[in-house]
Each structure stands twice: as C-alpha cells, then as structure tokens.
Amino acid sequence: MSKVLIIAEHLNGKLNPSTARCVSCAQAIKADSIDVLVLADTPDAIGAEAAKIQGVSKVLTVANPVNAHALAAIYAPQIVAAAKNGYTHVLAPSTTFGKDVAPRVAALLGVAQVSDIISVVDAHTFTRPIYAGNAIITVQAPADQILVATVRTASWPAAANGGNAPIEALTVGVELPSHTRFVELAQGSSERPDLQSASKVVSGGRGVGSAENFAIIFKLADKLGAAVGASRAAVDAGYVPSDLQVGQTGKIIAPQLYMAIGISGAIQHLTGIKDAGTIVAINKDAEAPIFEIADIGLVGDLFKIIPELEAALG
Amino acid sequence: MKILVGYKRVVDYNVRIQVKPDGSGVVTEGVKLSANPFDDIALEEALRLREKGIASEVVVATIAPADAQAHLRNGLAMGANRAIHVVTGDAVQPLTAARVFLKLIEKEQPQIVILGKQAIDDDCNQTGQMLAALWDRPQATFASKVEVSGNAAKVTREVDAGLETIEVDLPAVITTDLRLNEPRFIKLPDIMKAKSKPLETLQLADLGVASGDTLKTTNYAPPAKRSKGVMVKDAAELVAALKTKGLL
C-alpha cells in the first residue's frame, strides 16, 4: 500500500515539467495513490496544471504569501506536515529545487534520503548513479519509514496530460521561520527551449574559443530548434552563464539529439548526457574521449563544419 | 566569528573508477584520494572570510578512517587554524554525517558552517541541507557568491533558472558550488607549518550519535554501455545520418 506525495516545482505561476516526470516514477512504484502538493502564494493555476497530469489522484494546494518563492527552510516544515497524513513516499525532482528541499524534509522526518532515482525495483528498492555515473547502485530503504527521494528527471518520461484530478486546499498549520528571505532571481532571458526538457540540445565547449564565437552555437541551435548547453570548461572560461552547464555538477539531460561541439568529453560532462538518444560529436581531436560514447562522430574544425552543416540543413 | 568547514576525503576526481566484478563495490584500494573538490572551495571561502576580517578562526572537520590525518594536514596547510578528525572505519551516510556535524556545532559554536554541495563519490547532495534542518537554522545551498554583513549573509545561489539571491540570518549552513571561488595551491612552507597545528581526534563511537545509515546497497553495477558509434566524413554525411534516424 503506497501513497505517494510529489512536491510540485513551479516558477512564475507555471508548473515545471519535472513534476510530470516524478509522476512516472511514482507509477513505477505501483502507488495506490499519487498526490501532488503545490506550495505557492497563488497556487490555483499551478494546481490546475498538475490536476491534468495522468495518474495524479489528487492535488493539494497550500496558499500562503510566504510560499511565493521556493525557500527550502519555509517549504520543508509544510511538506513534513502534509507528508504525515499517511504518505509512504515523498518524491521531488532532482533539480536544484528538489535537491535543496528534499534532504531538509528527510532530516526533519529523521529518515535517510535516496537521491537521483533512475529506476524502480520495488516500492523501497531503487537504482541510482554514484561516482559521476560510473557506477549504478541498487539501494534498499527501510519499508517501515516514510521514504524521501529525488527523481532523476532525465531518466523518466513526463506523464501525459489528460487527467482530471480533484484539487483541494490544504491547511498545514505549522509555524514557519523568518530567518531566510528571498532577495531576487536573475534569470537568463532566453527565447530558446528549456535545456532540461528540450528534445534537441547543441552544446559548445572550450573548443569554441570565446564568448563571441559562441554565437555560432546559438545560431546552429536556433536553426535546429534546439536548446543550448555548454561544458564546464566553456562556463569557467566565461563564454556562457553557468545555468547552461551540462554535467555531474550542472544539469543532467536526456534529449533525443545531443550535439557536442568542441567538447573533449570529460567524465564530469559525460555523466550529464549518458541518457541522450543520439549523441553527435564534432571535434578536431580524433582521440577526444567524447568519440567513445558518440553515436555519430565527425573529426574536423568546428568553424568550418558548422557553416557547412547549416548549408546542408537548407 | 568561527567557521566550521566540512572536508571529505574522496577518490580523486581524475580517477576512472571500476566496479568490482562481483558487484560488491567499486575498487578503491590503491587509488589516489584527494579532498572533495567542493570542500576545497568551501575551505577557500572560509579562508577568504578570515582574510577579510569577518572570521577569526577556521576549523576543518572530517569523518574518516584513522589514516586520514594527512588529508586534514592538507586542509591545515591550505590555511585552516585547527582540524577535527572524527574517526570511523565505515563510510557514513549523509544523515549520520549531519548528526555528527551537529555535535561538532554544539561543541564549537560556529556562526557559519560551509560544506561542499555534494561529494563526488556518493553524489548525494544532502548533508548540508540535513544539517541545517537538524540545527533548525537557514541553509544557502549551491552558493556562487557569499557576502557576510553583521548577523546575516547574502548568498547568490546557482539554480536551474539562473542566479537566485537569498538573505539568511546567522548562524547558517552554506554549501558551495563550483563558481564560488578558485581554491589556492598549498605552498611547501605551509605544509611544514601545518604539522604543528592542532588536530583533535574524536571517535565516532564516543559521540553518542544515532546512526542514520538505514539505506542498504545491495549491488554495484557498471553503467550500461552505449553501442559503438559511426564516424562520418563531412557535414553532408552527418545531416544524412541524422535524417535517417528521423532526428531532422
């Protein structure tokens, strides 16, 4: 008898697709019910989006002005209060949001947390990657405690829309701290698809050479309708902002098509793209490790190849 | 103020680890061990706060087997004032580590605890958040900028959507992201000096910490191998290959 509570991630009044991916993981647990908890200042529109996800039994909303921004110290006590209503599992996406809040919830409940579930063996047994994805472990959590876990979003498809779950307002009645305050969020203003949910991603690395040269990557991405990513080397060199970083310490993605351009393929980077459908590598160094995992490789100068590619794409 | 820094010893990030054929673990015998890269960043940030006159003392602490003294001496050589070695032969899970650090907080009364955002061996990304919860204090995770003024810290965090800035009252737990700083190199004379710095040893068993190691690892496996790819000659061939796969 599993009752799963999924913590909804949202921003600017919109539900993040990571929530629907958590629903897929909850379905793999063979949950008897899957409820989604929306903490927000005005949760109605977000809750309505969550109610449409197929497989969701019920959406619980907690409206409170202090929930306007996802602060772990404020969210966690409310999640704990909600979880104590008979839930056996609390799931959050393994995004910066989920990674921030879930361990705080687990510690308040006095239980361990399973990070980054990539597959479900049974309701309390999961696989997860360690050592930058170089080993996959099977972990078993005690069945007599609430299980708190984060779900690796790249490993799970988003559950489809078409559901019609009831929405209920929930009163949590817990005292919330004032020691943590939101100041601001500086968002990279991008018209391009979101890196974590895009079906195509074009990434540039150190080989691109400069921030100015990165324009060639953006141009190709726009031509393909792809999101843009980057290696840590490109971010550290200041070519692009850090929210584009793909890898163990950046974003872990699983697009259908991943194009690595001027990226050597350090272990740290490969762990972020291992689940991609098709990996294309363009690099002038034929010995670059990226070619070991690429499905299609092309050795050559990216500044010559990209214009040719664009011409071939028409 | 005093700053407590978590300083874990892990398999060096350049080592390509191997899973044992019987699935019982990964090979860690004879491989190079180093400070967790995020913890080096944590220590560097603490040292910078001391250099700015904000902190007066930086204490590094680790939970590790008895042979980890050299590891702590590295932290002392980098510039920490003192070190605390909590000795245990077993790897501890994050909840236990957080409970141990809570004991150290009770003993040391730091105003700021800085940990790495994750250890590159277990990739958990939990200990700092759990510690903040048990301590009932604020957390500022994935920090890329820290400004301390008076009784609060303004921390810029690397979140998926961009850069978020929050303000937390002290004491607080901060976890470091890669872009927070560039850790300094250790100089030879500092290695000599580090030998005479205080290093306190505590036995984990004596601390009265309840184990939070409730997760059981039943198997280790290498990741699924991707099938061997093909090489193409030029852009036109690449586009043709992608079209065949239905990706364009």
XYZ file of C-alpha atoms in Angstrom:
562
model
C 0.000 0.000 0.000
C 1.959 3.006 -1.267
C 0.707 6.563 -1.004
C 2.990 8.946 -2.828
C 3.234 12.694 -2.311
C 5.006 14.606 -5.076
C 6.307 18.099 -4.387
C 5.438 20.296 -7.355
C 8.135 22.544 -8.779
C 6.944 25.786 -10.319
C 8.181 29.191 -11.352
C 6.342 32.365 -12.371
C 2.965 30.680 -11.933
C 3.798 27.746 -14.226
C 4.281 24.115 -13.308
C 7.724 22.708 -14.162
C 7.713 19.591 -16.409
C 9.825 17.825 -13.763
C 6.623 17.254 -11.782
C 5.121 15.066 -14.542
C 8.380 13.103 -14.636
C 8.077 12.395 -10.923
C 4.571 11.058 -11.619
C 6.098 8.463 -13.995
C 8.478 7.359 -11.249
C 5.599 7.138 -8.765
C 3.705 4.951 -11.242
C 6.733 2.632 -11.430
C 6.442 2.263 -7.635
C 2.903 0.950 -8.358
C 1.500 3.531 -5.986
C -2.109 3.150 -4.873
C -2.446 6.908 -4.953
C -0.297 9.755 -6.270
C -0.975 13.177 -4.826
C 0.760 16.401 -5.841
C 1.459 19.127 -3.290
C 1.598 22.703 -4.584
C 3.047 25.294 -2.220
C 2.674 28.794 -3.661
C 1.328 32.260 -2.981
C -1.426 31.763 -5.560
C -1.462 28.024 -6.346
C -4.721 27.759 -8.308
C -3.354 27.889 -11.879
C -0.398 25.675 -10.983
C -2.692 23.211 -9.242
C -4.954 23.112 -12.306
C -1.950 22.203 -14.475
C -0.943 19.443 -12.034
C -4.509 18.084 -11.992
C -4.275 17.427 -15.727
C -1.318 15.052 -15.413
C -2.492 11.489 -15.999
C -2.057 9.300 -12.952
C -2.470 12.062 -10.387
C -5.125 11.145 -7.783
C -5.429 14.487 -6.049
C -3.789 17.907 -5.980
C -3.273 19.596 -2.630
C -2.638 23.321 -2.557
C -1.272 25.463 0.225
C -1.774 29.151 -0.489
C 0.448 31.434 1.565
C 2.285 34.644 0.602
C 5.490 33.259 2.159
C 5.379 30.438 -0.405
C 5.866 32.869 -3.292
C 9.478 31.737 -3.644
C 10.713 28.209 -3.142
C 12.765 28.604 0.030
C 13.665 25.202 1.482
C 13.547 26.393 5.081
C 9.966 27.621 4.561
C 8.720 24.774 2.355
C 10.189 21.867 4.327
C 8.100 22.113 7.530
C 4.922 22.382 5.426
C 5.890 19.344 3.339
C 6.603 17.398 6.528
C 3.179 18.318 7.925
C 1.496 17.216 4.696
C 3.559 14.014 4.489
C 2.389 12.945 7.926
C -1.150 12.491 6.536
C -0.439 8.827 5.845
C 2.012 9.091 2.966
C 4.567 6.336 2.481
C 6.684 8.192 -0.101
C 7.659 11.814 -0.681
C 9.169 12.471 -4.098
C 10.752 15.604 -5.507
C 12.542 16.144 -8.812
C 16.321 16.023 -8.742
C 16.530 19.638 -9.904
C 18.118 22.417 -7.855
C 14.672 22.900 -6.284
C 14.251 19.268 -5.230
C 17.867 18.837 -4.171
C 17.546 21.880 -1.921
C 14.321 20.972 -0.172
C 14.112 17.152 -0.072
C 17.064 16.490 2.277
C 15.683 19.109 4.657
C 12.367 17.243 4.655
C 14.117 13.894 5.193
C 16.142 15.191 8.137
C 13.050 16.715 9.776
C 11.395 13.299 9.443
C 14.557 11.635 10.762
C 14.950 9.423 7.693
C 17.635 8.907 5.070
C 17.085 10.130 1.520
C 17.581 8.346 -1.786
C 18.997 10.830 -4.319
C 18.538 10.625 -8.068
C 16.350 7.567 -8.639
C 16.928 6.265 -12.175
C 14.852 3.093 -11.913
C 12.486 1.365 -9.529
C 12.973 -2.266 -8.459
C 10.149 -2.233 -5.920
C 8.473 0.320 -3.661
C 11.565 0.544 -1.428
C 14.357 -0.552 -3.766
C 15.821 1.728 -6.395
C 18.850 2.231 -8.578
C 20.856 5.436 -8.555
C 24.177 6.561 -10.006
C 27.309 7.272 -7.965
C 30.833 8.413 -8.932
C 29.572 10.710 -11.678
C 27.509 7.935 -13.213
C 30.416 5.495 -13.413
C 28.627 3.016 -11.170
C 24.956 2.283 -10.650
C 23.951 1.060 -7.214
C 20.832 -0.696 -6.026
C 19.684 0.754 -2.709
C 17.103 -0.596 -0.347
C 15.344 1.742 2.080
C 13.543 0.579 5.217
C 9.894 -0.226 4.464
C 8.673 0.914 7.890
C 9.630 4.587 7.390
C 8.467 7.333 5.070
C 10.705 7.251 2.020
C 12.036 10.610 0.850
C 13.697 10.595 -2.555
C 14.625 12.744 -5.501
C 13.910 11.543 -9.028
C 16.445 11.982 -11.816
C 14.212 13.760 -14.299
C 16.297 12.785 -17.354
C 15.617 9.098 -16.632
C 11.817 9.372 -16.641
C 9.377 10.433 -19.368
C 6.851 13.105 -18.462
C 3.438 11.551 -17.717
C 0.971 12.673 -20.372
C -1.802 15.198 -19.899
C -5.450 14.216 -19.952
C -6.156 13.654 -16.275
C -8.748 15.445 -14.233
C -7.790 15.131 -10.580
C -9.665 16.960 -7.830
C -7.967 19.954 -6.247
C -8.187 20.509 -2.500
C -6.912 23.344 -0.364
C -4.784 22.020 2.476
C -4.170 23.659 5.833
C -0.821 22.681 7.280
C -0.837 24.712 10.494
C 2.883 24.868 11.187
C 4.997 27.746 12.378
C 7.383 28.985 9.696
C 10.794 30.552 10.259
C 11.689 34.117 9.265
C 15.459 33.527 9.137
C 15.542 33.011 5.359
C 14.444 35.700 2.899
C 14.230 35.808 -0.877
C 16.023 38.771 -2.438
C 15.961 38.301 -6.208
C 16.179 35.900 -9.122
C 18.301 36.832 -12.124
C 17.007 34.692 -14.968
C 18.853 34.189 -18.183
C 16.319 35.666 -20.608
C 16.119 33.026 -23.269
C 13.624 32.550 -26.058
C 15.151 29.141 -26.721
C 13.718 25.851 -25.486
C 14.449 24.943 -21.877
C 17.670 22.950 -21.596
C 16.222 20.292 -19.314
C 13.143 19.497 -21.339
C 14.341 20.189 -24.905
C 14.303 17.282 -27.360
C 17.414 18.654 -29.086
C 20.431 20.247 -27.451
C 23.502 21.783 -29.052
C 26.414 22.216 -26.640
C 29.689 24.045 -27.020
C 32.936 23.539 -25.145
C 36.347 25.067 -24.758
C 36.983 24.461 -28.461
C 34.538 27.236 -29.307
C 37.236 29.618 -28.094
C 35.407 32.716 -26.872
C 32.091 34.213 -25.807
C 31.816 35.909 -29.220
C 32.420 32.635 -31.041
C 29.596 31.049 -29.075
C 27.208 32.915 -31.377
C 27.882 30.165 -33.926
C 26.495 27.588 -31.458
C 23.412 29.684 -30.739
C 22.815 30.149 -34.459
C 23.003 26.424 -35.176
C 20.741 25.689 -32.199
C 18.140 28.158 -33.470
C 18.253 26.560 -36.878
C 17.538 23.166 -35.282
C 15.054 24.492 -32.735
C 17.403 23.206 -30.063
C 18.336 24.354 -26.574
C 21.916 25.448 -25.932
C 24.209 23.807 -23.398
C 27.859 24.072 -22.501
C 30.683 22.159 -20.885
C 32.159 23.240 -17.587
C 35.269 24.470 -19.428
C 33.147 26.838 -21.524
C 31.329 28.119 -18.438
C 34.519 28.544 -16.407
C 36.089 30.432 -19.306
C 33.126 32.811 -19.173
C 31.783 32.022 -22.657
C 28.249 31.416 -21.333
C 26.409 31.650 -17.985
C 26.614 28.718 -15.587
C 22.933 27.758 -15.906
C 23.836 26.286 -19.309
C 26.338 23.839 -17.832
C 25.686 20.178 -18.588
C 27.346 17.533 -16.419
C 27.673 15.963 -12.980
C 27.682 19.363 -11.311
C 25.411 21.078 -13.793
C 22.284 19.821 -15.493
C 21.687 16.193 -16.341
C 19.725 15.917 -19.545
C 18.346 13.275 -21.886
C 17.352 14.906 -25.180
C 16.666 12.825 -28.292
C 19.574 14.546 -30.034
C 22.668 15.897 -28.304
C 25.365 17.628 -30.323
C 28.678 18.151 -28.526
C 30.765 20.680 -30.378
C 34.327 21.409 -29.320
C 33.811 19.326 -26.173
C 36.518 16.787 -25.293
C 34.177 14.711 -23.118
C 35.477 14.711 -19.530
C 33.820 12.125 -17.235
C 32.104 15.010 -15.482
C 30.434 16.097 -18.735
C 29.571 12.610 -19.996
C 27.557 11.858 -16.877
C 25.204 14.656 -17.836
C 24.391 13.275 -21.295
C 24.671 9.492 -20.989
C 20.933 9.011 -21.386
C 20.652 11.106 -24.539
C 19.058 9.321 -27.504
C 21.663 10.117 -30.145
C 24.962 11.800 -29.343
C 26.790 13.625 -32.107
C 30.375 14.760 -31.531
C 32.211 17.311 -33.612
C 35.831 17.734 -32.550
C 39.147 18.322 -34.262
C 40.893 15.838 -31.960
C 40.138 12.313 -33.192
C 41.357 10.962 -29.822
C 38.890 13.019 -27.743
C 37.008 10.789 -25.249
C 33.673 12.154 -26.496
C 34.039 9.884 -29.556
C 33.919 6.825 -27.255
C 30.264 7.472 -26.478
C 29.175 9.371 -29.585
C 26.748 7.610 -31.930
C 27.910 9.776 -34.801
C 31.340 11.370 -34.826
C 32.875 13.922 -37.146
C 36.519 14.922 -36.864
C 37.278 18.433 -38.060
C 37.342 22.151 -37.382
C 34.005 23.288 -35.955
C 34.334 26.714 -37.598
C 34.419 25.019 -40.970
C 31.896 22.269 -40.206
C 29.108 24.344 -38.651
C 28.615 26.607 -41.685
C 28.641 23.502 -43.881
C 26.064 21.908 -41.593
C 23.851 24.961 -41.843
C 24.148 24.884 -45.620
C 23.279 21.171 -45.677
C 20.265 21.800 -43.445
C 18.989 24.286 -46.002
C 33.340 34.523 14.319
C 34.256 30.934 13.854
C 33.670 28.980 10.628
C 33.396 25.198 10.532
C 34.262 23.558 7.207
C 33.398 20.008 6.142
C 36.360 18.432 4.406
C 35.685 14.978 2.982
C 38.309 12.674 1.520
C 37.200 11.028 -1.717
C 38.641 9.162 -4.690
C 40.383 11.794 -6.807
C 38.141 13.254 -9.491
C 40.553 12.226 -12.257
C 40.389 8.532 -11.373
C 38.230 6.400 -13.629
C 36.668 4.125 -11.060
C 35.989 0.444 -11.708
C 33.132 -1.632 -10.363
C 34.250 -4.922 -8.785
C 33.235 -7.879 -10.978
C 31.190 -9.443 -8.148
C 29.100 -6.281 -7.737
C 30.175 -5.780 -4.126
C 31.565 -2.288 -4.555
C 33.965 -0.122 -6.502
C 37.724 -0.594 -6.412
C 39.140 1.977 -4.009
C 42.302 0.129 -2.944
C 45.448 1.767 -4.271
C 43.650 4.651 -5.983
C 44.529 8.283 -5.392
C 42.476 10.035 -2.715
C 42.002 13.808 -2.508
C 39.829 16.400 -0.867
C 36.360 16.551 -2.391
C 36.652 19.438 -4.910
C 33.605 21.233 -3.478
C 35.153 21.043 0.005
C 38.330 22.720 -1.221
C 36.073 25.524 -2.423
C 34.367 25.563 0.997
C 37.700 25.878 2.790
C 38.892 28.575 0.380
C 35.743 30.620 1.031
C 36.214 30.317 4.793
C 39.839 31.437 4.479
C 38.786 34.439 2.390
C 36.233 35.423 5.041
C 39.019 35.224 7.609
C 41.309 37.332 5.417
C 38.548 39.953 5.186
C 38.428 40.063 8.979
C 34.919 38.591 9.086
C 36.010 35.270 10.559
C 38.626 34.851 13.250
C 39.050 31.102 13.125
C 38.559 28.368 10.518
C 38.166 24.778 11.686
C 38.179 21.870 9.204
C 36.469 18.642 10.165
C 36.247 15.243 8.576
C 34.655 11.885 9.306
C 37.120 9.292 8.060
C 39.280 6.276 8.877
C 42.319 6.675 11.123
C 44.676 7.039 8.156
C 43.052 10.322 7.058
C 45.357 12.547 9.137
C 47.427 13.531 6.114
C 44.225 14.659 4.448
C 43.437 17.003 7.338
C 47.038 18.265 7.324
C 46.356 19.365 3.754
C 43.465 21.464 5.000
C 45.696 22.918 7.681
C 48.416 23.626 5.111
C 45.876 25.436 2.987
C 45.275 27.710 5.955
C 42.769 26.289 8.442
C 43.595 27.080 12.091
C 42.598 23.727 13.537
C 41.327 20.339 12.470
C 38.908 17.821 13.945
C 39.096 14.197 12.905
C 36.058 12.081 13.715
C 37.394 8.570 13.338
C 35.379 5.689 11.971
C 36.328 2.823 9.715
C 32.979 2.883 7.944
C 31.684 5.203 5.263
C 28.782 7.145 6.774
C 25.609 8.175 5.008
C 24.574 11.851 4.910
C 22.068 11.715 7.786
C 24.732 10.275 10.097
C 27.276 12.803 8.842
C 24.792 15.615 9.547
C 24.197 14.280 13.075
C 27.970 14.169 13.680
C 28.366 17.736 12.435
C 25.544 18.843 14.734
C 27.623 17.505 17.645
C 30.611 19.465 16.383
C 28.440 22.584 16.145
C 27.345 22.145 19.777
C 30.998 21.878 20.762
C 32.450 24.639 18.560
C 29.548 27.124 18.284
C 30.411 28.323 14.763
C 28.441 31.150 13.125
C 28.835 29.673 9.663
C 29.213 26.070 8.540
C 30.417 25.671 4.962
C 30.171 22.320 3.189
C 30.538 21.313 -0.432
C 27.250 20.976 -2.316
C 27.945 17.300 -2.944
C 30.678 14.717 -2.563
C 31.858 13.337 -5.891
C 31.810 9.739 -4.643
C 28.229 9.210 -3.430
C 26.849 12.245 -5.345
C 24.160 12.609 -2.667
C 23.908 16.376 -2.247
C 22.195 16.056 1.146
C 24.478 16.624 4.142
C 24.359 20.440 4.273
C 20.585 20.561 3.943
C 20.128 17.836 6.570
C 22.482 19.601 8.960
C 20.606 22.890 8.574
C 17.328 21.082 9.280
C 18.626 19.320 12.408
C 20.223 22.567 13.611
C 16.980 24.422 12.834
C 18.948 27.109 11.005
C 18.878 28.554 7.472
C 20.543 26.901 4.504
C 22.024 28.550 1.440
C 22.850 25.780 -0.990
C 24.784 25.874 -4.292
C 26.406 29.197 -3.361
C 28.309 31.098 -6.024
C 28.698 34.321 -4.019
C 28.688 34.975 -0.278
C 28.552 38.392 1.359
C 28.519 38.484 5.142
C 27.459 41.649 6.923
C 26.651 41.777 10.599
C 24.343 38.977 11.576
C 23.278 37.959 8.093
C 24.691 36.629 4.858
C 23.558 37.444 1.358
C 24.132 34.390 -0.790
C 23.767 34.055 -4.551
C 22.739 30.518 -5.474
C 23.120 28.689 -8.765
C 19.631 27.419 -9.523
C 18.288 25.877 -12.727
C 16.516 29.079 -13.688
C 19.585 31.297 -13.223
C 21.014 33.006 -10.155
C 18.899 33.399 -7.041
C 19.916 35.635 -4.170
C 18.670 34.985 -0.667
C 19.444 36.503 2.696
C 19.917 34.276 5.721
C 20.364 35.111 9.383
C 23.430 33.642 11.052
C 24.238 31.070 12.174
C 23.624 29.257 8.911
C 24.804 26.443 6.683
C 26.221 27.295 3.252
C 27.034 24.726 0.564
C 29.403 25.614 -2.235
C 29.014 25.462 -5.976
C 31.919 25.349 -8.392
C 31.858 29.003 -9.286
C 32.196 30.317 -5.737
C 35.975 30.656 -5.952
C 39.250 29.198 -7.179
C 40.934 27.327 -4.311
C 44.557 28.315 -3.604
C 47.509 25.991 -4.029
C 49.323 24.708 -0.994
C 52.871 26.044 -0.602
C 55.720 23.941 0.763
C 56.456 26.091 3.866
C 52.769 25.860 4.769
C 52.968 22.072 4.725
C 55.752 22.332 7.336
C 53.728 24.799 9.423
C 50.651 22.591 9.237
C 52.475 19.848 11.113
C 52.403 21.867 14.316
C 48.768 23.000 14.059
C 46.235 21.410 16.460
C 44.491 18.293 15.199
C 41.895 16.860 17.545
C 40.812 13.245 17.246
C 37.376 12.034 18.328
C 35.971 8.537 17.993
C 32.605 8.484 16.226
C 31.524 5.721 18.603
C 32.083 8.072 21.603
C 29.939 10.917 20.255
C 26.620 9.264 21.039
C 25.306 9.796 17.515
C 22.417 7.620 16.378
C 23.159 6.033 13.036
C 21.141 7.310 10.097
C 22.697 4.722 7.816
C 19.438 2.997 7.014
C 19.978 2.589 3.275
C 21.396 -0.764 2.228
C 23.342 -1.026 -1.013
C 22.664 -4.465 -2.420
C 24.505 -4.235 -5.724
C 27.033 -2.202 -7.703
C 26.995 -2.352 -11.478
C 28.824 -0.576 -14.270
C 26.609 1.782 -16.270
C 25.007 0.421 -19.422
C 27.411 0.749 -22.331
C 26.312 2.715 -25.360
C 26.657 0.825 -28.613
C 29.652 1.725 -30.755
C 29.041 4.747 -32.931
C 29.952 5.516 -36.507
C 32.267 8.179 -37.911
C 31.139 10.349 -40.797
C 33.376 12.236 -43.247
C 31.654 15.602 -43.548
C 28.677 17.770 -42.695
C 26.551 16.445 -45.555
C 27.009 12.856 -44.362
C 26.168 13.910 -40.815
C 22.924 15.561 -41.904
C 22.052 12.464 -43.970
C 22.704 10.196 -40.950
C 20.513 12.353 -38.713
C 17.748 12.354 -41.313
C 17.888 8.553 -41.498
C 17.375 8.434 -37.734
C 14.426 10.772 -38.073
C 16.087 13.453 -35.957
C 15.901 16.215 -38.551
